[in-house]
Amino acid sequence: MKFVDEVKITITSGHGGPGAVNFRRESGTPRGGPDGGDGGRGGNVIFKTSRHINTLGDFKNNRKYNAGNGQAGARDNCTGQDGADLVLIVPEGTIIRNLEGEILFDLNKNTQETILFGGRGGKGNTFFKNSVNQAPEHAQPGEESHTLDIALELKLIADVGIIGFPNAGKSTLISKISAAKPKIADYPFTTLTPQLGVVNVGDYSNFVVADIPGLIKGAHAGVGLGIQFLKHIERTRLFIHIVDVSGISGRDPMNDFEDINYELTMYDEMNKDKEEFFALSNREQIVVLNKIDQLSPEQVEKFKSQFKKKYGVEVYAISAITGKNLQEFLKTVGNKILKSKEAEDEDKNSQAESL
Ligand SMILES: Nc1nc2c(ncn2[C@@H]2O[C@H](COP(=O)(O)OP(=O)(O)OP(=O)(O)O)[C@@H](O)[C@H]2O)c(=O)[nH]1
Ligand SMILES: [Mg+2]
């Protein structure tokens, strides 16, 4: 079980461009005054957080990151171009340590930090002209670049929890929508520890899904694997509630749905006095009827309308195995997560304003 994402990288700022040594050439004046310009500044290495990404996966393919170097100064007092800053985007909550393990920066929400500054550009020979020396022959070199080995560390926080009976297809779903490779088998309690998967939505956004062991009736009293795993999804934004409608289990899907919700209520009851507790039974749920490859379209429609009618919930019908309706469902989840993050940001902003 890996809840921490970590990656070691080397960052280097740009060196400053050297100043130029040059003298004006004008007709009739073999050697005019100095006109060597200054070198440009080297690029900084900047870290910026984004709430659209949840992992450090982008840093796993490349270990070295360099900002641009400053350009040399030139004649006519032309200053060299500054080196381009390197802006590295990391998830909110990323911690930057040196290799000794000391925390250098803790990047919380909406932060931007310059971690390494580029070297200053060297002065051109114009700068050194004075009453004594009208024709300085020297210029400054640019300042050196800086290199730093760092470790980026992120504690993964699940946005979505997948709940349901054993064998409902929770692990199959997470294996289809993320790179996670959980064990999948046709016996109950295949999953013994929570697993996290990162789901990419479009090119720049992702969210984290937690697959937890299955719940069964009486879990709050210790039946099956119990309910202690629910603590891993206490802080998620919503639940995907998977219900097996294939009939393979021999149980009634609506009973299953009610049993799981009852266990959530019991979890709340047992934990309500805990400090910083977030109740589960009133968490938004997207209900997903799974294994519809085993049913006729009419049977699927019947289940959908029964769930809608009885519980007033949003219902999707998918086959985690064949992928049927999976993309449309993921889009819905992705949009909900994005909205939830935006609402949280607005909340934070208005709280900050009212302070
Ligand atoms: N026909 C069909 N079988 C499925 C589908 N999704 C999952 N299964 C099968 O259902 C069985 C259980 O799947 P898992 O993904 O391991 O179920 P789980 O909910 O993670 O189960 P636990 O970890 O035991 O709680 C496996 O044999 C899967 O191949 C589906 O859409 N259609
Ligand atoms: Mg499983």
XYZ file of C-alpha atoms and ligand atoms in Angstrom:
388
model
C 0.000 0.000 0.000
C 1.638 3.197 -1.076
C 0.135 6.421 0.070
C 3.203 8.512 -0.462
C 4.458 9.533 -3.829
C 8.126 10.459 -3.886
C 10.629 11.421 -6.528
C 14.212 12.666 -6.466
C 15.306 15.218 -9.014
C 18.137 17.617 -9.722
C 17.338 21.212 -10.522
C 19.713 23.777 -11.971
C 19.178 27.481 -12.440
C 20.645 29.305 -15.447
C 24.056 30.924 -15.322
C 24.340 34.623 -15.993
C 25.493 35.694 -19.445
C 28.981 37.253 -19.602
C 29.336 40.982 -20.124
C 30.808 42.037 -23.479
C 34.047 43.854 -24.209
C 33.574 46.053 -27.212
C 34.525 49.495 -28.486
C 32.565 51.718 -30.798
C 33.872 51.931 -34.304
C 33.078 55.209 -35.953
C 34.545 56.437 -39.197
C 37.456 58.648 -38.379
C 37.705 57.372 -34.815
C 39.772 54.184 -34.814
C 38.739 53.373 -31.298
C 35.577 54.910 -29.814
C 34.360 54.527 -26.264
C 33.444 51.194 -24.717
C 29.999 49.857 -25.623
C 30.020 46.262 -24.368
C 26.608 45.455 -22.870
C 25.790 43.436 -19.742
C 24.997 39.748 -19.818
C 21.434 38.583 -19.168
C 20.267 37.049 -15.902
C 20.082 33.248 -15.659
C 16.620 31.706 -15.318
C 15.173 30.867 -11.878
C 13.705 27.532 -10.917
C 10.186 28.093 -9.644
C 7.706 25.627 -8.188
C 4.028 26.321 -8.594
C 1.110 24.276 -7.312
C -1.927 23.169 -9.266
C -5.034 21.503 -7.982
C -5.505 19.803 -11.323
C -2.822 17.262 -10.639
C -2.602 14.802 -7.789
C 0.651 12.958 -8.298
C 4.294 13.474 -9.043
C 4.049 11.072 -11.986
C 5.183 13.732 -14.462
C 8.596 13.820 -12.778
C 9.259 10.126 -13.059
C 10.544 10.147 -16.651
C 13.067 12.902 -16.295
C 15.427 13.529 -13.409
C 17.200 16.711 -14.465
C 15.577 20.108 -14.813
C 17.408 23.195 -16.060
C 16.362 26.805 -16.354
C 17.708 28.788 -19.320
C 21.088 30.476 -19.300
C 21.465 34.235 -19.660
C 22.826 35.368 -23.025
C 26.065 37.282 -23.428
C 25.999 41.062 -23.668
C 26.800 42.568 -27.056
C 28.057 45.708 -28.748
C 26.003 48.894 -28.771
C 25.404 48.351 -25.064
C 22.975 45.585 -25.837
C 22.058 43.599 -22.758
C 21.936 39.849 -23.282
C 18.568 38.191 -23.040
C 17.594 36.778 -19.646
C 17.482 32.993 -19.408
C 13.963 31.545 -19.326
C 12.653 30.723 -15.851
C 11.748 27.098 -15.370
C 8.325 26.713 -13.801
C 7.634 23.244 -12.454
C 4.018 22.422 -11.670
C 3.407 20.164 -8.689
C 0.290 19.067 -6.811
C -0.856 21.073 -3.801
C 0.681 19.720 -0.636
C 4.017 18.800 -2.186
C 6.926 18.951 0.210
C 10.422 19.720 -1.020
C 13.297 18.249 0.982
C 17.028 18.193 0.545
C 18.662 14.778 0.396
C 19.368 14.940 4.118
C 15.615 14.918 4.616
C 15.232 18.502 5.834
C 12.130 20.276 4.619
C 13.065 23.240 2.429
C 9.579 24.194 1.277
C 6.065 23.064 2.032
C 3.860 23.960 -0.909
C 0.320 24.388 0.189
C -2.545 25.744 -1.802
C -1.895 28.268 -4.548
C 1.697 28.841 -3.814
C 4.582 29.747 -5.967
C 8.133 29.648 -4.659
C 11.425 30.429 -6.283
C 13.684 27.616 -5.157
C 16.823 28.530 -7.049
C 17.821 31.900 -8.444
C 19.675 32.211 -11.715
C 23.123 33.794 -11.796
C 23.369 37.537 -12.363
C 24.576 38.684 -15.759
C 28.139 40.051 -15.897
C 28.712 43.757 -16.465
C 29.962 44.767 -19.906
C 33.006 46.949 -20.286
C 30.864 50.115 -20.543
C 30.172 49.712 -16.860
C 33.848 49.924 -15.971
C 34.499 53.174 -17.791
C 35.510 55.958 -15.425
C 37.591 59.122 -15.415
C 40.775 57.149 -14.944
C 40.066 54.328 -17.329
C 38.279 55.544 -20.451
C 38.786 52.302 -22.318
C 38.384 49.322 -19.967
C 39.443 46.086 -21.617
C 37.576 43.813 -19.323
C 34.049 42.727 -18.543
C 32.586 40.511 -15.830
C 31.769 36.877 -16.435
C 28.195 35.880 -15.649
C 27.497 34.447 -12.226
C 27.519 30.648 -12.024
C 24.343 28.612 -12.032
C 23.192 26.738 -8.913
C 22.375 23.049 -8.717
C 20.365 21.334 -6.023
C 19.374 17.715 -5.479
C 15.932 17.532 -3.963
C 13.240 15.043 -3.084
C 9.621 15.888 -3.831
C 7.142 14.189 -1.582
C 3.383 14.072 -1.709
C 0.900 12.407 0.521
C -1.823 11.104 -1.754
C -5.305 11.998 -0.632
C -8.180 10.118 -2.179
C -10.910 12.214 -3.803
C -13.227 9.280 -4.376
C -13.891 6.145 -2.329
C -15.281 3.016 -3.968
C -17.669 1.127 -1.723
C -19.637 -2.043 -2.274
C -19.955 -5.715 -1.447
C -17.053 -8.098 -1.969
C -16.905 -9.223 -5.594
C -18.964 -6.268 -6.803
C -16.093 -5.273 -9.093
C -14.421 -2.449 -7.156
C -10.900 -3.580 -7.992
C -11.833 -4.328 -11.578
C -13.127 -0.775 -11.924
C -10.030 0.872 -10.468
C -7.828 -1.319 -12.679
C -9.725 -0.110 -15.760
C -9.699 3.588 -14.971
C -6.203 3.972 -13.521
C -2.760 2.410 -13.682
C -3.341 0.632 -10.352
C -2.986 -3.147 -10.602
C -4.970 -4.593 -7.721
C -5.622 -8.288 -7.375
C -8.932 -9.294 -8.943
C -10.598 -12.637 -8.330
C -14.001 -14.229 -8.193
C -13.933 -14.822 -4.471
C -14.927 -12.344 -1.770
C -12.349 -10.292 0.143
C -9.746 -10.375 -2.575
C -8.734 -6.863 -1.590
C -7.284 -6.834 1.906
C -5.763 -3.377 2.040
C -6.860 -0.094 0.469
C -5.396 0.664 -2.951
C -5.102 4.013 -4.615
C -5.343 4.740 -8.304
C -4.952 7.977 -10.191
C -7.522 8.662 -12.899
C -6.511 11.029 -15.657
C -9.160 13.330 -17.049
C -8.034 15.093 -20.180
C -4.403 16.111 -20.422
C -3.794 18.071 -17.277
C -6.246 16.988 -14.636
C -6.536 13.911 -12.473
C -8.137 12.613 -9.328
C -7.354 9.858 -6.856
C -9.632 6.897 -6.265
C -9.411 4.552 -3.286
C -10.433 0.923 -3.591
C -11.149 -0.516 -0.149
C -12.008 -4.026 0.984
C -15.610 -5.075 0.499
C -18.229 -4.501 3.173
C -20.923 -6.948 4.125
C -23.920 -6.916 6.376
C -22.796 -6.773 9.989
C -19.350 -5.371 9.120
C -19.715 -2.799 11.917
C -19.911 -5.713 14.341
C -16.783 -7.272 12.891
C -18.302 -9.519 10.237
C -16.011 -10.038 7.242
C -13.103 -7.597 7.376
C -15.057 -5.144 9.489
C -15.449 -1.441 8.804
C -12.122 -0.014 9.923
C -11.068 0.548 6.309
C -13.733 3.186 5.986
C -11.419 5.602 7.762
C -9.366 5.745 4.560
C -12.270 7.277 2.699
C -13.492 9.618 5.431
C -12.099 12.655 3.656
C -13.067 11.807 0.111
C -15.319 14.166 -1.812
C -17.740 11.464 -2.918
C -18.316 7.746 -3.081
C -18.774 5.460 -6.012
C -21.160 2.857 -4.716
C -20.867 -0.294 -6.834
C -23.735 -2.727 -6.914
C -23.481 -6.088 -8.652
C -26.708 -6.518 -10.640
C -25.671 -9.652 -12.542
C -27.428 -12.002 -10.168
C -24.212 -14.061 -9.856
C -24.042 -13.360 -6.127
C -27.517 -14.730 -5.535
C -28.322 -11.651 -3.445
C -30.773 -8.880 -4.188
C -28.980 -5.728 -5.500
C -31.314 -3.370 -3.641
C -30.727 -5.214 -0.398
C -26.991 -4.967 -0.979
C -27.282 -1.224 -1.502
C -29.266 -0.789 1.693
C -26.925 -3.038 3.682
C -23.877 -1.004 2.721
C -25.613 2.249 3.563
C -26.611 0.831 6.900
C -22.966 0.001 7.616
C -22.042 3.606 6.818
C -24.652 4.819 9.287
C -23.252 2.484 11.920
C -19.724 3.694 11.225
C -20.892 7.263 11.788
C -22.648 6.283 14.961
C -19.540 4.580 16.308
C -17.162 7.386 15.365
C -19.216 10.533 15.834
C -17.359 11.611 18.958
C -13.999 11.365 17.303
C -12.172 14.607 16.773
C -12.351 15.950 13.210
C -14.742 13.272 12.102
C -16.448 13.499 8.719
C -19.675 11.536 8.530
C -19.988 9.014 5.736
C -23.694 8.323 5.537
C -24.542 11.727 4.104
C -21.659 11.780 1.613
C -22.664 12.176 -2.021
C -22.854 8.799 -3.755
C -22.852 7.929 -7.406
C -24.509 4.586 -7.726
C -23.026 2.277 -10.310
C -24.779 -0.882 -11.340
C -22.009 -3.196 -12.502
C -21.737 -6.353 -14.607
C -24.487 -5.345 -17.023
C -22.811 -7.535 -19.646
C -24.759 -10.310 -17.937
C -28.139 -8.624 -18.446
C -30.448 -7.692 -21.298
C -30.903 -3.962 -21.982
C -34.447 -4.223 -20.628
C -33.259 -5.699 -17.354
C -30.676 -2.909 -17.031
C -33.317 -0.221 -17.575
C -35.549 -1.850 -15.016
C -32.832 -1.818 -12.356
C -31.934 1.762 -13.138
C -35.467 3.001 -12.774
C -36.045 0.971 -9.617
C -32.994 2.522 -7.946
C -33.929 6.010 -9.077
C -37.479 5.634 -7.903
C -36.795 4.072 -4.558
C -33.709 6.036 -3.488
C -33.819 9.175 -5.641
C -30.141 8.666 -6.533
C -28.111 9.205 -9.662
C -27.571 5.802 -11.268
C -25.134 4.611 -13.877
C -25.069 1.164 -15.401
C -21.705 -0.147 -16.533
C -19.664 -3.193 -17.222
C -16.274 -2.742 -15.630
C -15.033 -5.684 -17.670
C -16.177 -4.706 -21.157
C -15.888 -0.984 -20.474
C -19.478 -0.285 -21.460
C -20.619 3.224 -20.413
C -17.382 3.680 -18.512
C -16.187 6.841 -20.256
C -19.453 8.667 -19.793
C -19.490 7.689 -16.135
C -15.893 8.849 -15.622
C -16.684 12.190 -17.186
C -19.442 12.676 -14.644
C -17.142 11.800 -11.759
C -14.374 14.041 -13.118
C -16.764 16.998 -13.419
C -18.108 16.508 -9.932
C -14.605 16.427 -8.479
C -13.673 19.576 -10.323
C -16.795 21.366 -9.077
C -16.142 20.207 -5.557
C -12.585 21.540 -5.708
C -13.785 24.853 -7.100
C -16.423 25.175 -4.393
C -13.767 24.467 -1.778
C -11.539 27.173 -3.230
C -14.398 29.671 -3.201
C -15.116 28.784 0.401
C -11.519 29.346 1.325
C -11.400 32.649 -0.537
C -14.534 33.979 1.109
C -13.270 32.867 4.509
C -10.031 34.664 3.850
C -11.921 37.823 2.823
C -14.071 37.835 5.905
C -11.068 37.650 8.189
N -19.248 -10.315 -15.893
C -18.608 -9.372 -15.204
N -17.785 -9.715 -14.210
C -17.145 -8.739 -13.545
C -17.306 -7.359 -13.866
N -16.563 -6.628 -13.031
C -15.917 -7.489 -12.218
N -16.255 -8.771 -12.523
C -15.771 -10.013 -11.905
O -16.186 -10.036 -10.551
C -15.200 -10.684 -9.735
C -14.805 -9.779 -8.581
O -14.170 -8.645 -9.073
P -13.222 -7.734 -8.161
O -12.900 -6.536 -8.972
O -12.110 -8.529 -7.608
O -14.265 -7.366 -7.025
P -14.027 -6.512 -5.703
O -15.252 -5.704 -5.515
O -12.755 -5.786 -5.760
O -13.976 -7.676 -4.622
P -13.252 -7.690 -3.164
O -11.873 -7.176 -3.320
O -13.261 -9.114 -2.804
O -14.086 -6.853 -2.261
C -14.032 -10.998 -10.651
O -14.129 -12.334 -11.066
C -14.247 -10.072 -11.836
O -13.716 -10.586 -13.027
C -18.203 -7.036 -14.970
O -18.414 -5.885 -15.350
N -18.814 -8.092 -15.574
Mg -11.107 -5.972 -4.642
